[in-house]
mmCIF file of C-alpha atoms in Angstrom:
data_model
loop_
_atom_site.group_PDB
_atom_site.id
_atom_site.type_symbol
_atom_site.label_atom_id
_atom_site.label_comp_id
_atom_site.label_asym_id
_atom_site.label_seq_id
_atom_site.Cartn_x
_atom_site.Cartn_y
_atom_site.Cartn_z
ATOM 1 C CA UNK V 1 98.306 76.906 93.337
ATOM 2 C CA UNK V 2 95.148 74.217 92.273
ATOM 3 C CA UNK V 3 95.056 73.098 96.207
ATOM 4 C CA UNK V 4 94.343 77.037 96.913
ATOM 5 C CA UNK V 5 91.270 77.145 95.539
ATOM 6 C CA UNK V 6 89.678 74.413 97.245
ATOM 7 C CA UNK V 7 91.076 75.132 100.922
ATOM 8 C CA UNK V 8 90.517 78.888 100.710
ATOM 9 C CA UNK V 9 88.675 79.882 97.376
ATOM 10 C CA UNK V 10 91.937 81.617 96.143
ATOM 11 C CA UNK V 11 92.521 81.724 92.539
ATOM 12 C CA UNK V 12 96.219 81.710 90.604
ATOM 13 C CA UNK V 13 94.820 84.947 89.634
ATOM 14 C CA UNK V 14 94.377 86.040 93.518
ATOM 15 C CA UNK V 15 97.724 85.280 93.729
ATOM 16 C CA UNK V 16 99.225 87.264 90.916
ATOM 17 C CA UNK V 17 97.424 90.247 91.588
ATOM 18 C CA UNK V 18 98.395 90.284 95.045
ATOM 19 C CA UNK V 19 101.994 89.903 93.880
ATOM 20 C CA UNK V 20 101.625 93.667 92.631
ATOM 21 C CA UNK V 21 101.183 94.530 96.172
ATOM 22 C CA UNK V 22 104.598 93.185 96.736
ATOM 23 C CA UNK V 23 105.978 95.351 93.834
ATOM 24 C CA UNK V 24 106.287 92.371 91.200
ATOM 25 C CA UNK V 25 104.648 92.443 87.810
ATOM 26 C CA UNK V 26 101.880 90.121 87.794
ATOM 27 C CA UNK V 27 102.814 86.902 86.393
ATOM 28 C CA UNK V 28 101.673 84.573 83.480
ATOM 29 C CA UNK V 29 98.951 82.605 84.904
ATOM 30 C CA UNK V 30 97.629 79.296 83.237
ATOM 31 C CA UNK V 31 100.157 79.748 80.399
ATOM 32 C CA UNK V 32 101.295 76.697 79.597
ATOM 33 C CA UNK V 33 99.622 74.537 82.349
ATOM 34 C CA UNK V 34 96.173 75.547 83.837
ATOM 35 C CA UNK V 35 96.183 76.739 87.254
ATOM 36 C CA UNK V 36 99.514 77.641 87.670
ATOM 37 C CA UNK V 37 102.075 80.796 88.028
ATOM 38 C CA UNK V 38 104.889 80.945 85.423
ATOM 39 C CA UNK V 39 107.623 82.726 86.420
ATOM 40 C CA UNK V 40 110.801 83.255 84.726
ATOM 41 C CA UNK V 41 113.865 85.011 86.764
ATOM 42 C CA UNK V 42 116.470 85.951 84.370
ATOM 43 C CA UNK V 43 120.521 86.350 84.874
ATOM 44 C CA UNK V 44 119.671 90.154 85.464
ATOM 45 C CA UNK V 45 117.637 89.141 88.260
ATOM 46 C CA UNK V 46 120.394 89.771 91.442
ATOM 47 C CA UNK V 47 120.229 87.414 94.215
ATOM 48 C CA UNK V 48 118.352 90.237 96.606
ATOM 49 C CA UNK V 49 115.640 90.269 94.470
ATOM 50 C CA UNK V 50 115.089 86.752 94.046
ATOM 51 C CA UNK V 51 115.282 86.727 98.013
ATOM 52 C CA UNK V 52 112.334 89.322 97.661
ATOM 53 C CA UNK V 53 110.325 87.539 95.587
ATOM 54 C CA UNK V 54 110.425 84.543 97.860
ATOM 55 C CA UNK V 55 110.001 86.482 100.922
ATOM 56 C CA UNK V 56 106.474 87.708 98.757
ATOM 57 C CA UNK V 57 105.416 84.094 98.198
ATOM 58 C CA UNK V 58 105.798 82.854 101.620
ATOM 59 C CA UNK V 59 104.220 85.923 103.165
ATOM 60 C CA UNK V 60 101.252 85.567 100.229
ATOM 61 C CA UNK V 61 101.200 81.769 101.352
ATOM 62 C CA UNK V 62 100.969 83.155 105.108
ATOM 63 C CA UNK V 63 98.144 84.976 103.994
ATOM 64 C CA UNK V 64 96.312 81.982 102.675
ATOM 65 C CA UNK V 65 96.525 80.204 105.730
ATOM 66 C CA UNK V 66 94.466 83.245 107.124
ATOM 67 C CA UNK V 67 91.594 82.557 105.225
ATOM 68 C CA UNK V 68 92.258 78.571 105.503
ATOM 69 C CA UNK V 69 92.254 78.889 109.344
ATOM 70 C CA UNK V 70 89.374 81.113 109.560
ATOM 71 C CA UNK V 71 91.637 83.978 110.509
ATOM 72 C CA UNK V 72 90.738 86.104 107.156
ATOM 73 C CA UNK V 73 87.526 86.274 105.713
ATOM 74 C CA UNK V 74 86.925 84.098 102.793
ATOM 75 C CA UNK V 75 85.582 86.702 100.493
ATOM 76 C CA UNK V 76 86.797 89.503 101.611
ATOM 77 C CA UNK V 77 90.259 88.965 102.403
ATOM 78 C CA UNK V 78 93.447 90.749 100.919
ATOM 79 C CA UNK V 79 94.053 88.638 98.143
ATOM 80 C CA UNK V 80 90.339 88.868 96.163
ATOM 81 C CA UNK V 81 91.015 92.058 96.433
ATOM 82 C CA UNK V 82 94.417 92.563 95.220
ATOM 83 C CA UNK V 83 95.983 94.598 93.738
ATOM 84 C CA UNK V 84 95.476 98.201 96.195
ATOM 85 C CA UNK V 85 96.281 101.586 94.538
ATOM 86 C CA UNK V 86 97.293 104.089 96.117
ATOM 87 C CA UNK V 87 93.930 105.761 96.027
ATOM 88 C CA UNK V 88 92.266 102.963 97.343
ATOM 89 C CA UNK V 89 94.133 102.976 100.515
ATOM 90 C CA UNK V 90 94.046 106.289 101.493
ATOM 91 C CA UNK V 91 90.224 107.001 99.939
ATOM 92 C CA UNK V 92 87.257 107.476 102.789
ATOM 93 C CA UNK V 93 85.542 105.182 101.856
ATOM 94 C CA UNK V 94 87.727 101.406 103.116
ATOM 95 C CA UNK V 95 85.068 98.505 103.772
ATOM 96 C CA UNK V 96 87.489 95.911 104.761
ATOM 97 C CA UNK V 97 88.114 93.758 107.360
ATOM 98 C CA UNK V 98 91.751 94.435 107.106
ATOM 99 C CA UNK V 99 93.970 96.916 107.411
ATOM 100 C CA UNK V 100 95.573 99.729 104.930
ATOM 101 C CA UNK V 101 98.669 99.006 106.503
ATOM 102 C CA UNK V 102 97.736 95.000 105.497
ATOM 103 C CA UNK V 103 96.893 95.419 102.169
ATOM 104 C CA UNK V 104 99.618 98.046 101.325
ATOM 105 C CA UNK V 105 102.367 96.850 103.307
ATOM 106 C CA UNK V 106 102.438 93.813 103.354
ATOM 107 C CA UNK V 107 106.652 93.440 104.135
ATOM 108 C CA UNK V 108 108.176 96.008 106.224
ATOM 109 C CA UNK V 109 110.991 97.242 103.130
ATOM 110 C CA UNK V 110 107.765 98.334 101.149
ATOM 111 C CA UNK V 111 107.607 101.032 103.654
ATOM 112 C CA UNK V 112 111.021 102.377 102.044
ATOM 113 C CA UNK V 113 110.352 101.397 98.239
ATOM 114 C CA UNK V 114 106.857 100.840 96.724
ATOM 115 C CA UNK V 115 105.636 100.556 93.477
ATOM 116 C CA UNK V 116 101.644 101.253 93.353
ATOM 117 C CA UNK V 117 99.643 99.511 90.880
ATOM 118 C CA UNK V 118 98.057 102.458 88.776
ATOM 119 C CA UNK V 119 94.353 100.393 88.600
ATOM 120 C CA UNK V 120 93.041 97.423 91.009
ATOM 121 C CA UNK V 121 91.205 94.946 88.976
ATOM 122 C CA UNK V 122 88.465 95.003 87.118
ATOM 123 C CA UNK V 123 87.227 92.070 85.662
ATOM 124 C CA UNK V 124 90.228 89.974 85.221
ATOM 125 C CA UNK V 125 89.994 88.177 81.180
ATOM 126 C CA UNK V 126 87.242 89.169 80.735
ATOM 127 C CA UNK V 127 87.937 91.851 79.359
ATOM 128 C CA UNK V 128 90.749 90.754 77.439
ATOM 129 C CA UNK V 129 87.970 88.259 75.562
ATOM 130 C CA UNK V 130 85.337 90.712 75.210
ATOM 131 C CA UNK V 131 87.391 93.819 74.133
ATOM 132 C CA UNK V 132 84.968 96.926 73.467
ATOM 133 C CA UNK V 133 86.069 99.659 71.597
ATOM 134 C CA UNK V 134 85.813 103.394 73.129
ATOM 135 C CA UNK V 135 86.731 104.959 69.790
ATOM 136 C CA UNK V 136 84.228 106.614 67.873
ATOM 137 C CA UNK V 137 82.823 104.913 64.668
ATOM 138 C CA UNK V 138 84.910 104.756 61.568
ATOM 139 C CA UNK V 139 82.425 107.301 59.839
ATOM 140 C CA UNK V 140 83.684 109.832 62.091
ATOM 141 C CA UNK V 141 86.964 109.841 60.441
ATOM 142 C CA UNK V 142 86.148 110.071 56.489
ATOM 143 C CA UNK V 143 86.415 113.487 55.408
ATOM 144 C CA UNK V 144 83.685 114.489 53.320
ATOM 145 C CA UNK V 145 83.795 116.940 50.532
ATOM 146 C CA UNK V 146 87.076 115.723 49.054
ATOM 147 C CA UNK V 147 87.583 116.748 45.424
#
């Protein structure tokens, strides 16, 4: 996944999220080697899905040569933005220079079976470093007046 980022400025990161398109749960990325997607199919995992999952990371690579050919934008190309919700697709307001279809569909059987990712990314882990709490301060929560 390393070469990625210098041929076409595509994270691992880029990569997992645009795996959610696809219907997969985004992968371990950099855990244990930096750079890199771990992914661990299991003896549950039948040998259509499997298929599927390869079928995801050929198109994804497909989609990388896009952007490495000139084909795709660079920066604003269906992999930075990865993953698309549902509301994102079908919202008024699309400033792309790809297609719904594209960045929803990317393989015809997700026409039949989708999963939507409930939230398109934010700010990656970032915010898993720099957690901020929505809760109200602890004062809030003593009772006064107790006797």
């Amino acid at each position: 996944m390393r070469n990625f980022k210098a041929s076409a400025q595509i994270e691992v990161e880029d990569i997992a999220k645009r795996l959610m398109d696809y219907g997969f749960h985004a992968p371990t990325v950099s855990f244990p080697v930096h750079g890199t997607l771990m992914v661990e199919p299991t003896e549950s995992e039948s040998k259509k899905e499997l298929d599927r999952f390869c079928d995801a990371l050929i198109s994804i690579r497909e989609e990388i040569k896009e952007i490495e050919t000139g084909a795709a934008d660079i920066t604003d190309n269906v992999l930075r933005n990865s993953p698309h919700t549902a509301q994102s697709v079908i919202s008024d307001n699309w400033n792309h220079n790809y297609s719904r279809e594209k960045a929803a569909y990317p393989v015809p059987g997700l026409r039949i079976n989708k999963f939507w990712p409930n939230v398109g990314r934010i700010n990656n882990a970032y915010g898993d470093r720099n957690l901020v709490c929505s809760c109200s301060p602890v004062t809030d929560y003593i009772e006064t007046g107790i006797s």
